[in-house]
C-alpha cells in the first residue's frame, strides 16, 4: 500500500557512503537487477500453475539467493547453553541468544532500515525497525543517529561527563557498537550531526539526574533527535548540504525501538511498525502464543484519532483526518521528520516556500504541529516462556497476523535446534532423557526449514505461504513483479527476530 | 465435714495468697517457721498423732502419688508454705523406687533453665545438711573433660553462658586438671571445665529426710498403698477440661483437690488409670553403677569427673570410687511392664558396661588395681527429649506431673518440687518452664514402642556433643510426615523432627534423584558445610521463588456452637426456624467475643480477613503467637507454631466457660501448608489458577489451584517476603506440589527448608514462638507493640500491657549484627544462648542466630535487660553503648538495632525501577 505522499523528489541522492559495494547495492533497491529477472519479464509469456500463479520464473536457488541477500545475524551468547555440572549458570549467558534480521525491498530504493547495536557503556542492547516514507532519507538517518541519543541518555551522569569531555577534546569515543552496518555519513553531514549530538549530551548533563525513568529517556531521545533534524535545516541554510538535510527533514520515518537488558524489555514505538512477543504455551512443546507489545499510531487506533482531533480546533476536524490520513496525506499519525506537518507556518514559509516552492506546502496545514514523534513506551519483563521478540515493519504485518508469524518462528526454532549436532545438557544423563531428546530432534527434522535465518523464513512464508504450505510459484511470482507494480502488492519488509535464552530467563534473579 | 470440704474444692484454683503471708523462696527461714495456712485446713488443731493414723483419710487437699525424692520434695515444699493437708501415697515404702540408688551428683554446669532448678536443689540440700541432717552432702566440685577440640568448643560455649550466672567455673588445661585430681590420666585431654559448686549427696538420705520433714510439717504418708484410679468430675460438654475429684486407692478413696503424679517409672501406667487418660511419656532404661571396694586413693575431697567423650563419670563416696555412664546405645528396661519384684529381675550386665568400665580405667588408672563390687543395675526414667516432665496436664485440671528425671532424680528433685508446689499454690509460675512443660507432647510420644525405641539414644545424648541445629534423633523417625515427604526425600531433603513431625531442614544440592536419602553431615560449631544449600534456597526466596512445607504447623478451628446465648426464641418459632436462625449471622457472636478475649490484636475482622496476633496471659506474656483467619461469621481458623499443638489447645480450652458455647478443635492433619515465597511467586501461581492473586492487605481466599479445589490462599508468609501461604486439603497436596514444581521449573523454583526460613526471619528481625517469645515476655518487649490494640475491649493481659505502656519496659528484644572482626568462615558461630555484654556488663542472652545473606553478616536476636532492672529507653540500646557477644569465650563486637534492617526491596515492576547498569567507559 502506498504509504505517503510521493510528490517529493524522485531523485535519490545517497546520503551514505558505503564501505562495501554490496551494501550500497542493497540500499539501492533491495535486489540486484539480475539479468534473469528482467529478461524473464520481457518474454511476456504467461504460463499458469495449478495455484493460479504463473509458472515460476525463478528456480528455488534463485529465490533463496534473493531472499537471503540482506540477511543479518548477531550471535550474543557464545554458542552452547549455560549448563555446568551444578545445573544452570548465568555466567557467560545472556537473555538474548541471537538475532536474525532480514529485509526485502519493494520500493526502490528500499525505505526501511534495520539497526542493532550494543550500548557500550551501560548494559543492554538496542534494536530498531525504521520504516520510511516519502523517500529513504529520514529512515536512514534516524536509524543511524537515534541509538546514540538513547545510549547517551542512559549513561549515568559521571560517565556522560567523561564522554562529553572526551568529545570536546576531539576524541569522539562511540557510545554504541553497531552491528551489521558498515556505512557512514558523508563528512559534511557527519560534522553537523556530531555537533548536534554533543549539544544534546551537554544539555543532558545540566538536566536533573535523579528519578531515572526508562520511559522518559526513550521519549526524550526520540523528541530531541527529531527536533535536531528540524533545527539542522533552519541553521544550515547556507550550507552545501542543505539539500540532503532538507530531504531528511521532509521525508519521514516511523520507528520501533527495543531496549533489552537481561529480563527487561522496553519498547518505544512511534508509528505503525510492530513488535510481537512469541510465547511458548504452558503445555511445553506444543502451541505458541503471540503478545503484541505495540499499538499502531494510525487511523485504526481510536485513541490516536481522538488525540489528533483534540489537538486542533473543531473547525479543522474535517481536514485533520481525511481519507484515513493525516491532512489527507500521511498514513502514520506519529513519525520522525515530515516537518511540513510540524514546523510552524513562519518556518514553513521561510524554508519550503523558498527552496521548494509553494506547491510543496501541505493543504489545510493551519495549526501545526499535526504530527508528533513522541513514542509510546511499554515495559515487559521477560519470562522463561518468552522465547523471541519479532519486530517488523508494516510490510510484514500486512501479509501476516502476529500469531501466524509467531507460530512460524516457533516451529522454525524447533527445526533449527535440530540442525545443530546433538548436544546433551549434562554429564549424568539417563537413557530415558537421551531418548526424549532424540525424539524431539526427530520431530524437528520433519519441520526442518530451508532457511537458517528466521527472518528469511518469515519473509519466504509471507510471500509464498498458502493454505497448502509454501508455494514456490507464488513466491517466484511475488519476487518477479515489475518494479512499477510491485509497490501495490507489498510494502518493504524488514524483520528482526530476537531469540531469548530460556535458561537464562529461568534463573535470572529479580534485581534488587 | 464433707460439706466443708466441697467448699474448698470449689475454691478457685490458683488464687494468690490474700492475707499477706509472704511467700518465701529462701530455704533456711522456711524450715522451722510455723506455717500459717491461708486456707482452712481440715486438720488444724488436731493432735499430731491423729495425722499419723494408719488408716487413710477420706479427703485431702493434695494427694501425691510416689514417695520418691520428687514426691517428698513436693510434699516438703507444700507443707513448708502451710499447705499441710497433703497425703503422700506409695505402693511400697518411702524411697523404695528409683530414688534409692543413683549417683547422687548435683551438676550445675547445665543450660540455664535446668541450672536454676539444680541450683535450688543444691542450696536446699546444703541448708538441710547445715541444719544437722546427715545427707552426705559435700561440694567437691566437678571436672568436665574434653578429649576433642569440638568438645572443648562445646564446653567453652557453655562456660561462656554459665559465667554471667555467677557460678564459679573456669577452663583448665590438662596440668591444672591433674593438680585437682592427681589420679586422672590427662595425656589425651584438650582441657576441661572446673565447676567448684558441683556437689554429691546421698540420694536415699535426702529422700528419707525430705519425707521426714514433710511429715513433721503435717503431711500424711501412707506406705503400701497403690493408686487404682483417678476420678474426675462431670463436665457439661467435651470442651471443658475435667477436674480431679477423687483418688481410688487400694486402701480406700480420698477426695482431693489436687493430684500429683510423681510415681517415677510407674507414672506412665498411672497416667492411664484416669479418664481421660493422661500422657506421661517416660520410659525406664537400665542404668549401671560400679562401686570399688574401699581404696586409699578414693579421698572424699576428689571432684566428680565427667568424661563426656567416653560417656563416663566417676566420683568418690565413702572411700569408694563409683563409676557410671550414659552409654550410647542404652537398654530400655521392662519392655513388657514393670513386675512387682522388679529389683530382683535386674542384673548387672557386665558386658554392656564393659566399654564404660574400660574408659573409666583409662581415665583413672588406679581403678585397674581396685576390687569391684558387683555391678548395680538401677533403672531410671528417661523422656523422649531427655528433659524433665513437669506441670499440670492438659487432659485433667489439677492433675500435676513431676517425672522423667533422666538418670539423676536427686539433682532435679529439690527445684522441681519447689516449682510444682508453687504451681499448685499460685496457679502459675514466676519463671519460664517451657522446656519441661508436660504439654510439649502429643499422643505419639506416649506410645510404648516409640518410647522404647527413643530411649535407646536419649540416654547417651546426655553426654553427646549436641551440635546446635544439627543433632537430630536417629530412632523412631518418619512418624508424622506431610503428604509430600517421600517426594521431598527424593529431592534431597535432610529432615529434622519437631513434635514427631518430619520437616525438611534443607535440601542437599548435590543430591540427585535416585541417590540414597541425603544425610546431615558431621556437626560443627562453625560454618556448616550445608550453608551453600541454604544460600541457594535463601536467594530463591529473595529473588525468585521457593516453596516451604509448613505442614507441621498446628491448625485449630474455633467455632460457635449451640444456641446463641443472647438470642431468645419465641415460642411460636418452630424448631427448624430456630435452627436456621442458629445458622444465621447472629450465631457468630460468641466466638468473636471469645477470640477477642484471647487475642491482643483486634480480630473482629470481616470474613476472609487474616490477622497475626499474640495471645497473652494475665501478665501480658505470650501464650501463643499465631495467625487467625476468619472463615465465616462464626468460625476462625488458627495457624500456630508446631510445638504448640497440645499446649495451646489446653490453654484455649481452659478459657472456655461452661456457657461460652465455643468449640475448639485440632484440625492439624486436615490441611497441609505450603508457603510459596518470593517475588516471582505471584506470576508463577497465577499460571495455576484463574483467580486474581492481587489481594488486599491480609486476605484469605478459597480458590481452585491446578485441578484441586478448596485451597485457602493467604497473601502472607512467615518469613517477611512477598508470597502466599496455601492451606491445602491434605489429599490434594501431592497434586498441587507436583504442579508447583512443574510450572515453577521455568521460574527456577526451589524447595526450601527450615534453616533458610530461620535465616530469612532472623535477618528481618521476626521473633518466633519458643525462641524469642514465651510466657515471660510481652509484645512491647518483643517490639511487636503494633500488634496490640489497647483501645479494644478487654482481652487477657490488657491491664498488664496498659501498665507497661505507661511505665515502660525493662527488657527488649534486640537485633544484632556482628562486626567484621567476626569471620564466618573460620570462627565458631553463635548458635543462640550466647551472653550479651553491654559496656562489659552482662545484659542478656541471644535467642536465635543466622547468617544474613543480604546483610552479609552474622545476625543474632537477643534479649537485653536493664542492668539494674529499671525501665529502659531506646537510648539504652542505641545510645553510646558498646555491645559484645561472647561466643565460646571470645567476645565479638556487635551492632545493636531495634528496627529490622533496611533490606533492599525486591521489585517486580521493572518499569518503575529499571535502570541499565554502567559498564564504565569502554574505550
PDB file of N, CA, C and O in Angstrom, chain A residues 118-124 155-156 159 162-163 209 212 214-215 259 261 264 266 282 379 381 383-385 506 508-510 512, chain B residues 512 542-543 679-680 683 687 743 745-748 904-912 914-923:
ATOM      1  N   UNK A 118      24.882  -2.461  20.448  1.00  0.00           N
ATOM      2  CA  UNK A 118      25.088  -2.733  21.870  1.00  0.00           C
ATOM      3  C   UNK A 118      25.443  -1.414  22.537  1.00  0.00           C
ATOM      4  O   UNK A 118      26.254  -0.648  22.009  1.00  0.00           O
ATOM      5  N   UNK A 119      24.833  -1.127  23.663  1.00  0.00           N
ATOM      6  CA  UNK A 119      25.223   0.048  24.424  1.00  0.00           C
ATOM      7  C   UNK A 119      26.594  -0.246  25.005  1.00  0.00           C
ATOM      8  O   UNK A 119      26.781  -1.237  25.713  1.00  0.00           O
ATOM      9  N   UNK A 120      27.549   0.631  24.704  1.00  0.00           N
ATOM     10  CA  UNK A 120      28.916   0.288  25.099  1.00  0.00           C
ATOM     11  C   UNK A 120      29.166   0.518  26.579  1.00  0.00           C
ATOM     12  O   UNK A 120      29.884  -0.234  27.217  1.00  0.00           O
ATOM     13  N   UNK A 121      28.580   1.550  27.131  1.00  0.00           N
ATOM     14  CA  UNK A 121      28.951   1.925  28.494  1.00  0.00           C
ATOM     15  C   UNK A 121      27.900   1.563  29.528  1.00  0.00           C
ATOM     16  O   UNK A 121      28.105   1.730  30.716  1.00  0.00           O
ATOM     17  N   UNK A 122      26.752   1.117  29.073  1.00  0.00           N
ATOM     18  CA  UNK A 122      25.759   0.606  30.012  1.00  0.00           C
ATOM     19  C   UNK A 122      25.346  -0.771  29.508  1.00  0.00           C
ATOM     20  O   UNK A 122      25.601  -1.126  28.368  1.00  0.00           O
ATOM     21  N   UNK A 123      24.684  -1.502  30.377  1.00  0.00           N
ATOM     22  CA  UNK A 123      24.240  -2.829  29.975  1.00  0.00           C
ATOM     23  C   UNK A 123      23.051  -2.694  29.045  1.00  0.00           C
ATOM     24  O   UNK A 123      22.283  -1.739  29.135  1.00  0.00           O
ATOM     25  N   UNK A 124      22.900  -3.613  28.159  1.00  0.00           N
ATOM     26  CA  UNK A 124      21.721  -3.612  27.315  1.00  0.00           C
ATOM     27  C   UNK A 124      22.033  -3.476  25.837  1.00  0.00           C
ATOM     28  O   UNK A 124      23.128  -3.076  25.435  1.00  0.00           O
ATOM     29  N   UNK A 155      23.301   6.909  30.032  1.00  0.00           N
ATOM     30  CA  UNK A 155      24.542   6.967  30.801  1.00  0.00           C
ATOM     31  C   UNK A 155      24.326   7.658  32.139  1.00  0.00           C
ATOM     32  O   UNK A 155      23.657   8.684  32.200  1.00  0.00           O
ATOM     33  N   UNK A 156      24.901   7.115  33.181  1.00  0.00           N
ATOM     34  CA  UNK A 156      24.909   7.864  34.427  1.00  0.00           C
ATOM     35  C   UNK A 156      25.678   9.169  34.227  1.00  0.00           C
ATOM     36  O   UNK A 156      26.537   9.252  33.350  1.00  0.00           O
ATOM     37  N   UNK A 159      29.577   9.117  33.861  1.00  0.00           N
ATOM     38  CA  UNK A 159      30.105   8.572  32.613  1.00  0.00           C
ATOM     39  C   UNK A 159      29.820   9.527  31.447  1.00  0.00           C
ATOM     40  O   UNK A 159      30.642   9.699  30.561  1.00  0.00           O
ATOM     41  N   UNK A 162      32.283  12.272  31.314  1.00  0.00           N
ATOM     42  CA  UNK A 162      33.518  11.740  30.763  1.00  0.00           C
ATOM     43  C   UNK A 162      33.437  11.715  29.229  1.00  0.00           C
ATOM     44  O   UNK A 162      34.350  12.176  28.537  1.00  0.00           O
ATOM     45  N   UNK A 163      32.310  11.232  28.724  1.00  0.00           N
ATOM     46  CA  UNK A 163      32.150  11.149  27.271  1.00  0.00           C
ATOM     47  C   UNK A 163      32.196  12.546  26.663  1.00  0.00           C
ATOM     48  O   UNK A 163      32.887  12.789  25.666  1.00  0.00           O
ATOM     49  N   UNK A 209      19.392  14.470  37.290  1.00  0.00           N
ATOM     50  CA  UNK A 209      19.753  13.075  37.009  1.00  0.00           C
ATOM     51  C   UNK A 209      18.982  12.058  37.857  1.00  0.00           C
ATOM     52  O   UNK A 209      18.842  10.910  37.474  1.00  0.00           O
ATOM     53  N   UNK A 212      15.532   8.504  37.561  1.00  0.00           N
ATOM     54  CA  UNK A 212      15.720   7.938  36.229  1.00  0.00           C
ATOM     55  C   UNK A 212      14.478   7.166  35.827  1.00  0.00           C
ATOM     56  O   UNK A 212      13.917   6.422  36.623  1.00  0.00           O
ATOM     57  N   UNK A 214      13.142   4.965  32.415  1.00  0.00           N
ATOM     58  CA  UNK A 214      13.412   4.450  31.085  1.00  0.00           C
ATOM     59  C   UNK A 214      12.462   5.082  30.072  1.00  0.00           C
ATOM     60  O   UNK A 214      12.842   5.415  28.960  1.00  0.00           O
ATOM     61  N   UNK A 215      11.224   5.242  30.491  1.00  0.00           N
ATOM     62  CA  UNK A 215      10.225   5.803  29.590  1.00  0.00           C
ATOM     63  C   UNK A 215      10.632   7.211  29.167  1.00  0.00           C
ATOM     64  O   UNK A 215      10.639   7.549  27.986  1.00  0.00           O
ATOM     65  N   UNK A 259      14.798  -1.868  23.725  1.00  0.00           N
ATOM     66  CA  UNK A 259      15.993  -1.913  24.566  1.00  0.00           C
ATOM     67  C   UNK A 259      15.859  -3.155  25.433  1.00  0.00           C
ATOM     68  O   UNK A 259      14.867  -3.316  26.139  1.00  0.00           O
ATOM     69  N   UNK A 261      17.731  -5.610  28.240  1.00  0.00           N
ATOM     70  CA  UNK A 261      18.840  -5.847  29.166  1.00  0.00           C
ATOM     71  C   UNK A 261      18.396  -6.945  30.119  1.00  0.00           C
ATOM     72  O   UNK A 261      17.492  -6.733  30.931  1.00  0.00           O
ATOM     73  N   UNK A 264      14.740  -7.394  31.130  1.00  0.00           N
ATOM     74  CA  UNK A 264      13.980  -6.155  30.957  1.00  0.00           C
ATOM     75  C   UNK A 264      13.858  -5.802  29.486  1.00  0.00           C
ATOM     76  O   UNK A 264      14.863  -5.647  28.800  1.00  0.00           O
ATOM     77  N   UNK A 266      12.147  -2.982  27.065  1.00  0.00           N
ATOM     78  CA  UNK A 266      11.404  -1.736  26.875  1.00  0.00           C
ATOM     79  C   UNK A 266      11.231  -1.525  25.384  1.00  0.00           C
ATOM     80  O   UNK A 266      12.189  -1.708  24.621  1.00  0.00           O
ATOM     81  N   UNK A 282       1.793 -23.006  27.722  1.00  0.00           N
ATOM     82  CA  UNK A 282       2.118 -23.611  29.011  1.00  0.00           C
ATOM     83  C   UNK A 282       2.422 -25.095  28.873  1.00  0.00           C
ATOM     84  O   UNK A 282       3.332 -25.621  29.485  1.00  0.00           O
ATOM     85  N   UNK A 379       6.757  -1.634  28.839  1.00  0.00           N
ATOM     86  CA  UNK A 379       7.748  -2.468  29.523  1.00  0.00           C
ATOM     87  C   UNK A 379       7.221  -3.884  29.607  1.00  0.00           C
ATOM     88  O   UNK A 379       6.036  -4.118  29.817  1.00  0.00           O
ATOM     89  N   UNK A 381       8.620  -7.609  31.379  1.00  0.00           N
ATOM     90  CA  UNK A 381       9.683  -8.401  31.985  1.00  0.00           C
ATOM     91  C   UNK A 381       9.648  -9.778  31.347  1.00  0.00           C
ATOM     92  O   UNK A 381       8.637 -10.475  31.374  1.00  0.00           O
ATOM     93  N   UNK A 383       9.889 -13.550  30.598  1.00  0.00           N
ATOM     94  CA  UNK A 383       9.684 -14.758  31.383  1.00  0.00           C
ATOM     95  C   UNK A 383      10.269 -15.936  30.612  1.00  0.00           C
ATOM     96  O   UNK A 383      10.512 -15.835  29.411  1.00  0.00           O
ATOM     97  N   UNK A 384      10.470 -17.034  31.307  1.00  0.00           N
ATOM     98  CA  UNK A 384      11.118 -18.158  30.627  1.00  0.00           C
ATOM     99  C   UNK A 384      10.347 -18.631  29.407  1.00  0.00           C
ATOM    100  O   UNK A 384      10.927 -19.189  28.485  1.00  0.00           O
ATOM    101  N   UNK A 385       9.037 -18.406  29.387  1.00  0.00           N
ATOM    102  CA  UNK A 385       8.267 -18.859  28.240  1.00  0.00           C
ATOM    103  C   UNK A 385       8.349 -17.897  27.061  1.00  0.00           C
ATOM    104  O   UNK A 385       7.861 -18.208  25.984  1.00  0.00           O
ATOM    105  N   UNK A 506      15.159 -18.316  33.155  1.00  0.00           N
ATOM    106  CA  UNK A 506      14.679 -19.178  34.227  1.00  0.00           C
ATOM    107  C   UNK A 506      15.378 -18.851  35.537  1.00  0.00           C
ATOM    108  O   UNK A 506      14.771 -18.834  36.583  1.00  0.00           O
ATOM    109  N   UNK A 508      17.489 -16.068  36.074  1.00  0.00           N
ATOM    110  CA  UNK A 508      17.953 -14.710  36.330  1.00  0.00           C
ATOM    111  C   UNK A 508      17.175 -14.121  37.493  1.00  0.00           C
ATOM    112  O   UNK A 508      15.973 -14.276  37.605  1.00  0.00           O
ATOM    113  N   UNK A 509      17.886 -13.518  38.408  1.00  0.00           N
ATOM    114  CA  UNK A 509      17.229 -13.002  39.605  1.00  0.00           C
ATOM    115  C   UNK A 509      16.475 -11.712  39.317  1.00  0.00           C
ATOM    116  O   UNK A 509      16.755 -11.020  38.346  1.00  0.00           O
ATOM    117  N   UNK A 510      15.544 -11.415  40.182  1.00  0.00           N
ATOM    118  CA  UNK A 510      14.895 -10.117  40.134  1.00  0.00           C
ATOM    119  C   UNK A 510      15.873  -9.116  40.732  1.00  0.00           C
ATOM    120  O   UNK A 510      16.463  -9.365  41.772  1.00  0.00           O
ATOM    121  N   UNK A 512      17.511  -6.180  42.734  1.00  0.00           N
ATOM    122  CA  UNK A 512      17.102  -5.565  43.992  1.00  0.00           C
ATOM    123  C   UNK A 512      17.835  -4.257  44.165  1.00  0.00           C
ATOM    124  O   UNK A 512      18.816  -4.007  43.507  1.00  0.00           O
TER     125      UNK A 512
ATOM    126  N   UNK B 512      21.074 -36.224  43.936  1.00  0.00           N
ATOM    127  CA  UNK B 512      20.355 -36.431  42.672  1.00  0.00           C
ATOM    128  C   UNK B 512      19.249 -37.444  42.900  1.00  0.00           C
ATOM    129  O   UNK B 512      19.349 -38.310  43.767  1.00  0.00           O
ATOM    130  N   UNK B 542      14.386 -14.799  48.089  1.00  0.00           N
ATOM    131  CA  UNK B 542      14.538 -13.355  47.995  1.00  0.00           C
ATOM    132  C   UNK B 542      14.338 -12.841  46.578  1.00  0.00           C
ATOM    133  O   UNK B 542      13.886 -11.725  46.362  1.00  0.00           O
ATOM    134  N   UNK B 543      14.763 -13.652  45.597  1.00  0.00           N
ATOM    135  CA  UNK B 543      14.806 -13.117  44.239  1.00  0.00           C
ATOM    136  C   UNK B 543      13.963 -13.907  43.249  1.00  0.00           C
ATOM    137  O   UNK B 543      13.634 -13.398  42.188  1.00  0.00           O
ATOM    138  N   UNK B 679       9.535 -13.038  45.066  1.00  0.00           N
ATOM    139  CA  UNK B 679       8.922 -12.045  44.185  1.00  0.00           C
ATOM    140  C   UNK B 679       8.296 -12.637  42.924  1.00  0.00           C
ATOM    141  O   UNK B 679       7.437 -12.022  42.326  1.00  0.00           O
ATOM    142  N   UNK B 680       8.738 -13.820  42.515  1.00  0.00           N
ATOM    143  CA  UNK B 680       8.146 -14.388  41.309  1.00  0.00           C
ATOM    144  C   UNK B 680       6.920 -15.248  41.633  1.00  0.00           C
ATOM    145  O   UNK B 680       6.342 -15.859  40.736  1.00  0.00           O
ATOM    146  N   UNK B 683       3.450 -14.282  39.839  1.00  0.00           N
ATOM    147  CA  UNK B 683       3.412 -14.579  38.423  1.00  0.00           C
ATOM    148  C   UNK B 683       3.278 -16.088  38.207  1.00  0.00           C
ATOM    149  O   UNK B 683       2.504 -16.546  37.372  1.00  0.00           O
ATOM    150  N   UNK B 687      -0.348 -18.695  37.022  1.00  0.00           N
ATOM    151  CA  UNK B 687      -0.466 -19.655  35.925  1.00  0.00           C
ATOM    152  C   UNK B 687      -1.243 -20.896  36.348  1.00  0.00           C
ATOM    153  O   UNK B 687      -1.663 -21.685  35.526  1.00  0.00           O
ATOM    154  N   UNK B 743       5.348 -26.207  36.961  1.00  0.00           N
ATOM    155  CA  UNK B 743       5.218 -24.827  36.467  1.00  0.00           C
ATOM    156  C   UNK B 743       6.406 -24.009  36.947  1.00  0.00           C
ATOM    157  O   UNK B 743       6.937 -23.164  36.235  1.00  0.00           O
ATOM    158  N   UNK B 745       9.364 -24.773  37.406  1.00  0.00           N
ATOM    159  CA  UNK B 745      10.661 -25.039  36.768  1.00  0.00           C
ATOM    160  C   UNK B 745      11.128 -23.832  35.956  1.00  0.00           C
ATOM    161  O   UNK B 745      12.301 -23.473  35.983  1.00  0.00           O
ATOM    162  N   UNK B 746      10.181 -23.209  35.272  1.00  0.00           N
ATOM    163  CA  UNK B 746      10.534 -22.053  34.459  1.00  0.00           C
ATOM    164  C   UNK B 746      10.861 -20.825  35.304  1.00  0.00           C
ATOM    165  O   UNK B 746      11.344 -19.833  34.785  1.00  0.00           O
ATOM    166  N   UNK B 747      10.562 -20.887  36.571  1.00  0.00           N
ATOM    167  CA  UNK B 747      10.831 -19.744  37.431  1.00  0.00           C
ATOM    168  C   UNK B 747      11.979 -20.045  38.379  1.00  0.00           C
ATOM    169  O   UNK B 747      12.226 -19.317  39.320  1.00  0.00           O
ATOM    170  N   UNK B 748      12.664 -21.146  38.135  1.00  0.00           N
ATOM    171  CA  UNK B 748      13.784 -21.519  38.995  1.00  0.00           C
ATOM    172  C   UNK B 748      13.341 -21.855  40.398  1.00  0.00           C
ATOM    173  O   UNK B 748      14.034 -21.564  41.369  1.00  0.00           O
ATOM    174  N   UNK B 904      17.188  -4.237  50.847  1.00  0.00           N
ATOM    175  CA  UNK B 904      16.745  -3.794  49.528  1.00  0.00           C
ATOM    176  C   UNK B 904      15.439  -4.486  49.184  1.00  0.00           C
ATOM    177  O   UNK B 904      15.285  -5.675  49.414  1.00  0.00           O
ATOM    178  N   UNK B 905      14.502  -3.718  48.681  1.00  0.00           N
ATOM    179  CA  UNK B 905      13.199  -4.296  48.357  1.00  0.00           C
ATOM    180  C   UNK B 905      13.256  -4.862  46.950  1.00  0.00           C
ATOM    181  O   UNK B 905      13.703  -4.200  46.015  1.00  0.00           O
ATOM    182  N   UNK B 906      12.832  -6.083  46.836  1.00  0.00           N
ATOM    183  CA  UNK B 906      12.804  -6.703  45.520  1.00  0.00           C
ATOM    184  C   UNK B 906      11.561  -6.222  44.788  1.00  0.00           C
ATOM    185  O   UNK B 906      10.456  -6.352  45.299  1.00  0.00           O
ATOM    186  N   UNK B 907      11.758  -5.645  43.635  1.00  0.00           N
ATOM    187  CA  UNK B 907      10.609  -5.126  42.900  1.00  0.00           C
ATOM    188  C   UNK B 907      10.366  -5.970  41.670  1.00  0.00           C
ATOM    189  O   UNK B 907      11.275  -6.295  40.936  1.00  0.00           O
ATOM    190  N   UNK B 908       9.132  -6.289  41.457  1.00  0.00           N
ATOM    191  CA  UNK B 908       8.776  -6.999  40.233  1.00  0.00           C
ATOM    192  C   UNK B 908       8.579  -6.005  39.101  1.00  0.00           C
ATOM    193  O   UNK B 908       8.713  -6.322  37.952  1.00  0.00           O
ATOM    194  N   UNK B 909       8.242  -4.793  39.463  1.00  0.00           N
ATOM    195  CA  UNK B 909       7.865  -3.811  38.465  1.00  0.00           C
ATOM    196  C   UNK B 909       9.110  -3.101  37.954  1.00  0.00           C
ATOM    197  O   UNK B 909       9.508  -2.070  38.451  1.00  0.00           O
ATOM    198  N   UNK B 910       9.714  -3.668  36.932  1.00  0.00           N
ATOM    199  CA  UNK B 910      10.936  -3.094  36.402  1.00  0.00           C
ATOM    200  C   UNK B 910      10.709  -1.763  35.725  1.00  0.00           C
ATOM    201  O   UNK B 910      11.611  -0.967  35.603  1.00  0.00           O
ATOM    202  N   UNK B 911       9.480  -1.514  35.278  1.00  0.00           N
ATOM    203  CA  UNK B 911       9.207  -0.295  34.549  1.00  0.00           C
ATOM    204  C   UNK B 911       9.550   0.919  35.394  1.00  0.00           C
ATOM    205  O   UNK B 911      10.138   1.874  34.917  1.00  0.00           O
ATOM    206  N   UNK B 912       9.185   0.822  36.662  1.00  0.00           N
ATOM    207  CA  UNK B 912       9.403   1.973  37.521  1.00  0.00           C
ATOM    208  C   UNK B 912      10.841   2.034  38.002  1.00  0.00           C
ATOM    209  O   UNK B 912      11.362   3.095  38.270  1.00  0.00           O
ATOM    210  N   UNK B 914      13.719   0.028  36.768  1.00  0.00           N
ATOM    211  CA  UNK B 914      14.857  -0.456  35.993  1.00  0.00           C
ATOM    212  C   UNK B 914      15.763   0.681  35.544  1.00  0.00           C
ATOM    213  O   UNK B 914      15.318   1.728  35.122  1.00  0.00           O
ATOM    214  N   UNK B 915      17.028   0.445  35.659  1.00  0.00           N
ATOM    215  CA  UNK B 915      17.995   1.336  35.041  1.00  0.00           C
ATOM    216  C   UNK B 915      19.172   0.482  34.618  1.00  0.00           C
ATOM    217  O   UNK B 915      19.651  -0.343  35.397  1.00  0.00           O
ATOM    218  N   UNK B 916      19.628   0.634  33.396  1.00  0.00           N
ATOM    219  CA  UNK B 916      20.780  -0.186  32.998  1.00  0.00           C
ATOM    220  C   UNK B 916      21.968   0.128  33.880  1.00  0.00           C
ATOM    221  O   UNK B 916      22.132   1.261  34.337  1.00  0.00           O
ATOM    222  N   UNK B 917      22.778  -0.878  34.095  1.00  0.00           N
ATOM    223  CA  UNK B 917      23.968  -0.673  34.927  1.00  0.00           C
ATOM    224  C   UNK B 917      25.081  -0.105  34.070  1.00  0.00           C
ATOM    225  O   UNK B 917      25.175  -0.388  32.875  1.00  0.00           O
ATOM    226  N   UNK B 918      25.923   0.662  34.712  1.00  0.00           N
ATOM    227  CA  UNK B 918      27.042   1.228  33.977  1.00  0.00           C
ATOM    228  C   UNK B 918      28.101   0.151  33.760  1.00  0.00           C
ATOM    229  O   UNK B 918      28.380  -0.651  34.639  1.00  0.00           O
ATOM    230  N   UNK B 919      28.650   0.126  32.554  1.00  0.00           N
ATOM    231  CA  UNK B 919      29.769  -0.785  32.321  1.00  0.00           C
ATOM    232  C   UNK B 919      31.075  -0.044  32.493  1.00  0.00           C
ATOM    233  O   UNK B 919      32.141  -0.590  32.254  1.00  0.00           O
ATOM    234  N   UNK B 920      30.978   1.244  32.825  1.00  0.00           N
ATOM    235  CA  UNK B 920      32.165   2.092  32.807  1.00  0.00           C
ATOM    236  C   UNK B 920      32.394   2.510  31.362  1.00  0.00           C
ATOM    237  O   UNK B 920      31.714   2.053  30.449  1.00  0.00           O
ATOM    238  N   UNK B 921      33.342   3.403  31.165  1.00  0.00           N
ATOM    239  CA  UNK B 921      33.577   3.844  29.796  1.00  0.00           C
ATOM    240  C   UNK B 921      34.425   2.805  29.075  1.00  0.00           C
ATOM    241  O   UNK B 921      35.537   2.509  29.473  1.00  0.00           O
ATOM    242  N   UNK B 922      33.836   2.238  28.033  1.00  0.00           N
ATOM    243  CA  UNK B 922      34.543   1.230  27.257  1.00  0.00           C
ATOM    244  C   UNK B 922      35.254   1.943  26.123  1.00  0.00           C
ATOM    245  O   UNK B 922      34.619   2.544  25.266  1.00  0.00           O
ATOM    246  N   UNK B 923      36.558   1.887  26.159  1.00  0.00           N
ATOM    247  CA  UNK B 923      37.316   2.629  25.145  1.00  0.00           C
ATOM    248  C   UNK B 923      37.219   1.931  23.788  1.00  0.00           C
ATOM    249  O   UNK B 923      37.080   0.730  23.724  1.00  0.00           O
TER     250      UNK B 923
END
